[in-house]
Amino acid sequence: MKLVFATNNGHKLEEINQILNRSDIEILSLKNLGFSGDIPETAETLEGNALQKARYIYERYHLNCFADDTGLEVDCLDGAPGVYSARYAGEGCSFDDNVTKLLLEMNGCANRKACFRTAIALIIDGEEHLFYGKVCGNIIKERKGCMGFGYDPVFLPDGFEKTFAEMQPEVKNSISHRFRAIEGLKEFLLKR
């Protein structure tokens, strides 16, 4: 089975391949399709953005595909950055810019609880399906670790003493929000 992963994010593509780890499912990138543009993400929810991205690719290429959207929801920021996590510090910002803004916004917050949520939209044979994953933890006050990407250096998952950025990829990928959503996708594909 071939599935297009509707993302330009190489980190996500690598993570998905490690998590799926299936010889019977070939994940194609947008680069494999010759697509290099931006896919619109204008919805107000993670689910909406995931569906928007998957539909965009499916309508153009008529290939089975999936897309994800992930948000970091911080309690003391009323759920922000949420759906705006990737561009929290503004359009064209870096991962580091986003983390810097987050830490500044949380300065003085006693409650540092946060959750990563992932929504995956799959379009297969024209039918749409949604899968979810969530992991909760705390935002620490300074960056630790150099692996991972995004908010990983400041996210300490519940029950662990290392941030996502301090964990080996196989450890992170066995507990992450994306892992949990992909597990749902994998179970669904196994039943087909």
PDB file of N, CA and C in Angstrom, residues 43-93:
ATOM      1  N   ALA A  43      -7.690  26.517   9.058  1.00  0.00           N
ATOM      2  CA  ALA A  43      -8.780  26.098   9.955  1.00  0.00           C
ATOM      3  C   ALA A  43      -8.480  26.550  11.384  1.00  0.00           C
ATOM      4  N   GLU A  44      -9.504  26.553  12.207  1.00  0.00           N
ATOM      5  CA  GLU A  44      -9.378  26.981  13.608  1.00  0.00           C
ATOM      6  C   GLU A  44      -9.120  25.820  14.566  1.00  0.00           C
ATOM      7  N   THR A  45      -9.051  24.596  14.015  1.00  0.00           N
ATOM      8  CA  THR A  45      -8.817  23.416  14.854  1.00  0.00           C
ATOM      9  C   THR A  45      -7.737  22.547  14.226  1.00  0.00           C
ATOM     10  N   LEU A  46      -7.134  21.688  15.044  1.00  0.00           N
ATOM     11  CA  LEU A  46      -6.152  20.737  14.532  1.00  0.00           C
ATOM     12  C   LEU A  46      -6.795  19.805  13.516  1.00  0.00           C
ATOM     13  N   GLU A  47      -7.990  19.314  13.849  1.00  0.00           N
ATOM     14  CA  GLU A  47      -8.710  18.401  12.953  1.00  0.00           C
ATOM     15  C   GLU A  47      -8.988  19.078  11.615  1.00  0.00           C
ATOM     16  N   GLY A  48      -9.418  20.330  11.682  1.00  0.00           N
ATOM     17  CA  GLY A  48      -9.729  21.083  10.467  1.00  0.00           C
ATOM     18  C   GLY A  48      -8.512  21.258   9.583  1.00  0.00           C
ATOM     19  N   ASN A  49      -7.368  21.589  10.183  1.00  0.00           N
ATOM     20  CA  ASN A  49      -6.137  21.749   9.400  1.00  0.00           C
ATOM     21  C   ASN A  49      -5.680  20.427   8.796  1.00  0.00           C
ATOM     22  N   ALA A  50      -5.757  19.340   9.570  1.00  0.00           N
ATOM     23  CA  ALA A  50      -5.357  18.033   9.050  1.00  0.00           C
ATOM     24  C   ALA A  50      -6.229  17.640   7.859  1.00  0.00           C
ATOM     25  N   LEU A  51      -7.532  17.832   7.985  1.00  0.00           N
ATOM     26  CA  LEU A  51      -8.442  17.521   6.878  1.00  0.00           C
ATOM     27  C   LEU A  51      -8.175  18.418   5.669  1.00  0.00           C
ATOM     28  N   GLN A  52      -7.940  19.696   5.927  1.00  0.00           N
ATOM     29  CA  GLN A  52      -7.682  20.639   4.840  1.00  0.00           C
ATOM     30  C   GLN A  52      -6.449  20.221   4.034  1.00  0.00           C
ATOM     31  N   LYS A  53      -5.386  19.823   4.724  1.00  0.00           N
ATOM     32  CA  LYS A  53      -4.151  19.418   4.044  1.00  0.00           C
ATOM     33  C   LYS A  53      -4.349  18.117   3.268  1.00  0.00           C
ATOM     34  N   ALA A  54      -5.015  17.134   3.893  1.00  0.00           N
ATOM     35  CA  ALA A  54      -5.238  15.848   3.211  1.00  0.00           C
ATOM     36  C   ALA A  54      -6.127  16.039   1.976  1.00  0.00           C
ATOM     37  N   ARG A  55      -7.188  16.841   2.106  1.00  0.00           N
ATOM     38  CA  ARG A  55      -8.079  17.086   0.962  1.00  0.00           C
ATOM     39  C   ARG A  55      -7.347  17.791  -0.177  1.00  0.00           C
ATOM     40  N   TYR A  56      -6.492  18.723   0.185  1.00  0.00           N
ATOM     41  CA  TYR A  56      -5.729  19.494  -0.811  1.00  0.00           C
ATOM     42  C   TYR A  56      -4.918  18.555  -1.700  1.00  0.00           C
ATOM     43  N   ILE A  57      -4.231  17.604  -1.092  1.00  0.00           N
ATOM     44  CA  ILE A  57      -3.403  16.659  -1.855  1.00  0.00           C
ATOM     45  C   ILE A  57      -4.276  15.639  -2.582  1.00  0.00           C
ATOM     46  N   TYR A  58      -5.298  15.119  -1.902  1.00  0.00           N
ATOM     47  CA  TYR A  58      -6.161  14.102  -2.531  1.00  0.00           C
ATOM     48  C   TYR A  58      -6.847  14.660  -3.777  1.00  0.00           C
ATOM     49  N   GLU A  59      -7.340  15.893  -3.681  1.00  0.00           N
ATOM     50  CA  GLU A  59      -8.047  16.505  -4.818  1.00  0.00           C
ATOM     51  C   GLU A  59      -7.129  16.741  -6.010  1.00  0.00           C
ATOM     52  N   ARG A  60      -5.847  16.975  -5.758  1.00  0.00           N
ATOM     53  CA  ARG A  60      -4.909  17.248  -6.844  1.00  0.00           C
ATOM     54  C   ARG A  60      -4.292  15.989  -7.447  1.00  0.00           C
ATOM     55  N   TYR A  61      -4.053  14.972  -6.623  1.00  0.00           N
ATOM     56  CA  TYR A  61      -3.320  13.793  -7.097  1.00  0.00           C
ATOM     57  C   TYR A  61      -4.151  12.508  -7.104  1.00  0.00           C
ATOM     58  N   HIS A  62      -5.306  12.518  -6.455  1.00  0.00           N
ATOM     59  CA  HIS A  62      -6.179  11.340  -6.382  1.00  0.00           C
ATOM     60  C   HIS A  62      -5.432  10.115  -5.854  1.00  0.00           C
ATOM     61  N   LEU A  63      -4.585  10.352  -4.849  1.00  0.00           N
ATOM     62  CA  LEU A  63      -3.853   9.284  -4.192  1.00  0.00           C
ATOM     63  C   LEU A  63      -4.265   9.216  -2.729  1.00  0.00           C
ATOM     64  N   ASN A  64      -4.321   8.000  -2.196  1.00  0.00           N
ATOM     65  CA  ASN A  64      -4.609   7.856  -0.770  1.00  0.00           C
ATOM     66  C   ASN A  64      -3.548   8.634   0.011  1.00  0.00           C
ATOM     67  N   CYS A  65      -3.986   9.401   0.997  1.00  0.00           N
ATOM     68  CA  CYS A  65      -3.028  10.244   1.706  1.00  0.00           C
ATOM     69  C   CYS A  65      -3.508  10.521   3.127  1.00  0.00           C
ATOM     70  N   PHE A  66      -2.567  11.045   3.913  1.00  0.00           N
ATOM     71  CA  PHE A  66      -2.923  11.489   5.252  1.00  0.00           C
ATOM     72  C   PHE A  66      -2.113  12.730   5.583  1.00  0.00           C
ATOM     73  N   ALA A  67      -2.629  13.473   6.535  1.00  0.00           N
ATOM     74  CA  ALA A  67      -1.954  14.685   7.002  1.00  0.00           C
ATOM     75  C   ALA A  67      -2.188  14.787   8.493  1.00  0.00           C
ATOM     76  N   ASP A  68      -1.286  15.492   9.145  1.00  0.00           N
ATOM     77  CA  ASP A  68      -1.482  15.686  10.580  1.00  0.00           C
ATOM     78  C   ASP A  68      -1.393  17.165  10.912  1.00  0.00           C
ATOM     79  N   ASP A  69      -1.916  17.504  12.058  1.00  0.00           N
ATOM     80  CA  ASP A  69      -1.655  18.805  12.645  1.00  0.00           C
ATOM     81  C   ASP A  69      -1.484  18.564  14.131  1.00  0.00           C
ATOM     82  N   THR A  70      -0.501  19.244  14.687  1.00  0.00           N
ATOM     83  CA  THR A  70      -0.167  19.060  16.090  1.00  0.00           C
ATOM     84  C   THR A  70      -0.139  20.410  16.768  1.00  0.00           C
ATOM     85  N   GLY A  71      -0.630  20.431  17.991  1.00  0.00           N
ATOM     86  CA  GLY A  71      -0.585  21.660  18.761  1.00  0.00           C
ATOM     87  C   GLY A  71      -0.151  21.392  20.188  1.00  0.00           C
ATOM     88  N   LEU A  72       0.551  22.359  20.740  1.00  0.00           N
ATOM     89  CA  LEU A  72       0.919  22.336  22.148  1.00  0.00           C
ATOM     90  C   LEU A  72      -0.083  23.224  22.875  1.00  0.00           C
ATOM     91  N   GLU A  73      -0.771  22.652  23.847  1.00  0.00           N
ATOM     92  CA  GLU A  73      -1.786  23.396  24.593  1.00  0.00           C
ATOM     93  C   GLU A  73      -1.316  23.573  26.026  1.00  0.00           C
ATOM     94  N   VAL A  74      -1.088  24.821  26.415  1.00  0.00           N
ATOM     95  CA  VAL A  74      -0.530  25.153  27.725  1.00  0.00           C
ATOM     96  C   VAL A  74      -1.635  25.706  28.617  1.00  0.00           C
ATOM     97  N   ASP A  75      -1.795  25.098  29.791  1.00  0.00           N
ATOM     98  CA  ASP A  75      -2.880  25.481  30.702  1.00  0.00           C
ATOM     99  C   ASP A  75      -2.880  26.961  31.045  1.00  0.00           C
ATOM    100  N   CYS A  76      -1.738  27.490  31.487  1.00  0.00           N
ATOM    101  CA  CYS A  76      -1.716  28.875  31.960  1.00  0.00           C
ATOM    102  C   CYS A  76      -1.842  29.893  30.831  1.00  0.00           C
ATOM    103  N   LEU A  77      -1.795  29.424  29.587  1.00  0.00           N
ATOM    104  CA  LEU A  77      -1.988  30.309  28.429  1.00  0.00           C
ATOM    105  C   LEU A  77      -3.339  30.041  27.768  1.00  0.00           C
ATOM    106  N   ASP A  78      -4.265  29.462  28.543  1.00  0.00           N
ATOM    107  CA  ASP A  78      -5.616  29.160  28.046  1.00  0.00           C
ATOM    108  C   ASP A  78      -5.605  28.327  26.760  1.00  0.00           C
ATOM    109  N   GLY A  79      -4.677  27.367  26.689  1.00  0.00           N
ATOM    110  CA  GLY A  79      -4.631  26.461  25.541  1.00  0.00           C
ATOM    111  C   GLY A  79      -3.722  26.916  24.413  1.00  0.00           C
ATOM    112  N   ALA A  80      -3.161  28.109  24.504  1.00  0.00           N
ATOM    113  CA  ALA A  80      -2.220  28.582  23.476  1.00  0.00           C
ATOM    114  C   ALA A  80      -0.892  27.824  23.656  1.00  0.00           C
ATOM    115  N   PRO A  81      -0.108  27.714  22.615  1.00  0.00           N
ATOM    116  CA  PRO A  81      -0.320  28.222  21.266  1.00  0.00           C
ATOM    117  C   PRO A  81      -1.306  27.396  20.426  1.00  0.00           C
ATOM    118  N   GLY A  82      -1.628  26.170  20.844  1.00  0.00           N
ATOM    119  CA  GLY A  82      -2.659  25.369  20.181  1.00  0.00           C
ATOM    120  C   GLY A  82      -2.459  25.227  18.688  1.00  0.00           C
ATOM    121  N   VAL A  83      -3.512  25.559  17.937  1.00  0.00           N
ATOM    122  CA  VAL A  83      -3.492  25.390  16.481  1.00  0.00           C
ATOM    123  C   VAL A  83      -2.436  26.284  15.828  1.00  0.00           C
ATOM    124  N   TYR A  84      -1.952  27.285  16.542  1.00  0.00           N
ATOM    125  CA  TYR A  84      -0.934  28.201  16.003  1.00  0.00           C
ATOM    126  C   TYR A  84       0.484  27.827  16.434  1.00  0.00           C
ATOM    127  N   SER A  85       0.685  26.629  16.949  1.00  0.00           N
ATOM    128  CA  SER A  85       1.982  26.217  17.502  1.00  0.00           C
ATOM    129  C   SER A  85       3.144  26.383  16.530  1.00  0.00           C
ATOM    130  N   ALA A  86       2.951  26.032  15.263  1.00  0.00           N
ATOM    131  CA  ALA A  86       4.052  26.083  14.290  1.00  0.00           C
ATOM    132  C   ALA A  86       4.455  27.513  13.942  1.00  0.00           C
ATOM    133  N   ARG A  87       3.543  28.455  14.101  1.00  0.00           N
ATOM    134  CA  ARG A  87       3.833  29.846  13.747  1.00  0.00           C
ATOM    135  C   ARG A  87       3.524  30.799  14.907  1.00  0.00           C
ATOM    136  N   TYR A  88       3.749  30.305  16.108  1.00  0.00           N
ATOM    137  CA  TYR A  88       3.447  31.050  17.324  1.00  0.00           C
ATOM    138  C   TYR A  88       4.182  32.394  17.388  1.00  0.00           C
ATOM    139  N   ALA A  89       5.430  32.415  16.942  1.00  0.00           N
ATOM    140  CA  ALA A  89       6.224  33.648  16.977  1.00  0.00           C
ATOM    141  C   ALA A  89       6.087  34.456  15.684  1.00  0.00           C
ATOM    142  N   GLY A  90       5.163  34.059  14.797  1.00  0.00           N
ATOM    143  CA  GLY A  90       4.926  34.791  13.553  1.00  0.00           C
ATOM    144  C   GLY A  90       5.266  33.964  12.325  1.00  0.00           C
ATOM    145  N   GLU A  91       4.789  34.414  11.183  1.00  0.00           N
ATOM    146  CA  GLU A  91       5.066  33.726   9.919  1.00  0.00           C
ATOM    147  C   GLU A  91       6.574  33.666   9.680  1.00  0.00           C
ATOM    148  N   GLY A  92       7.052  32.529   9.205  1.00  0.00           N
ATOM    149  CA  GLY A  92       8.461  32.382   8.877  1.00  0.00           C
ATOM    150  C   GLY A  92       9.376  32.223  10.085  1.00  0.00           C
ATOM    151  N   CYS A  93       8.787  32.023  11.260  1.00  0.00           N
ATOM    152  CA  CYS A  93       9.597  31.883  12.479  1.00  0.00           C
ATOM    153  C   CYS A  93      10.255  30.504  12.533  1.00  0.00           C
TER     154      CYS A  93
END
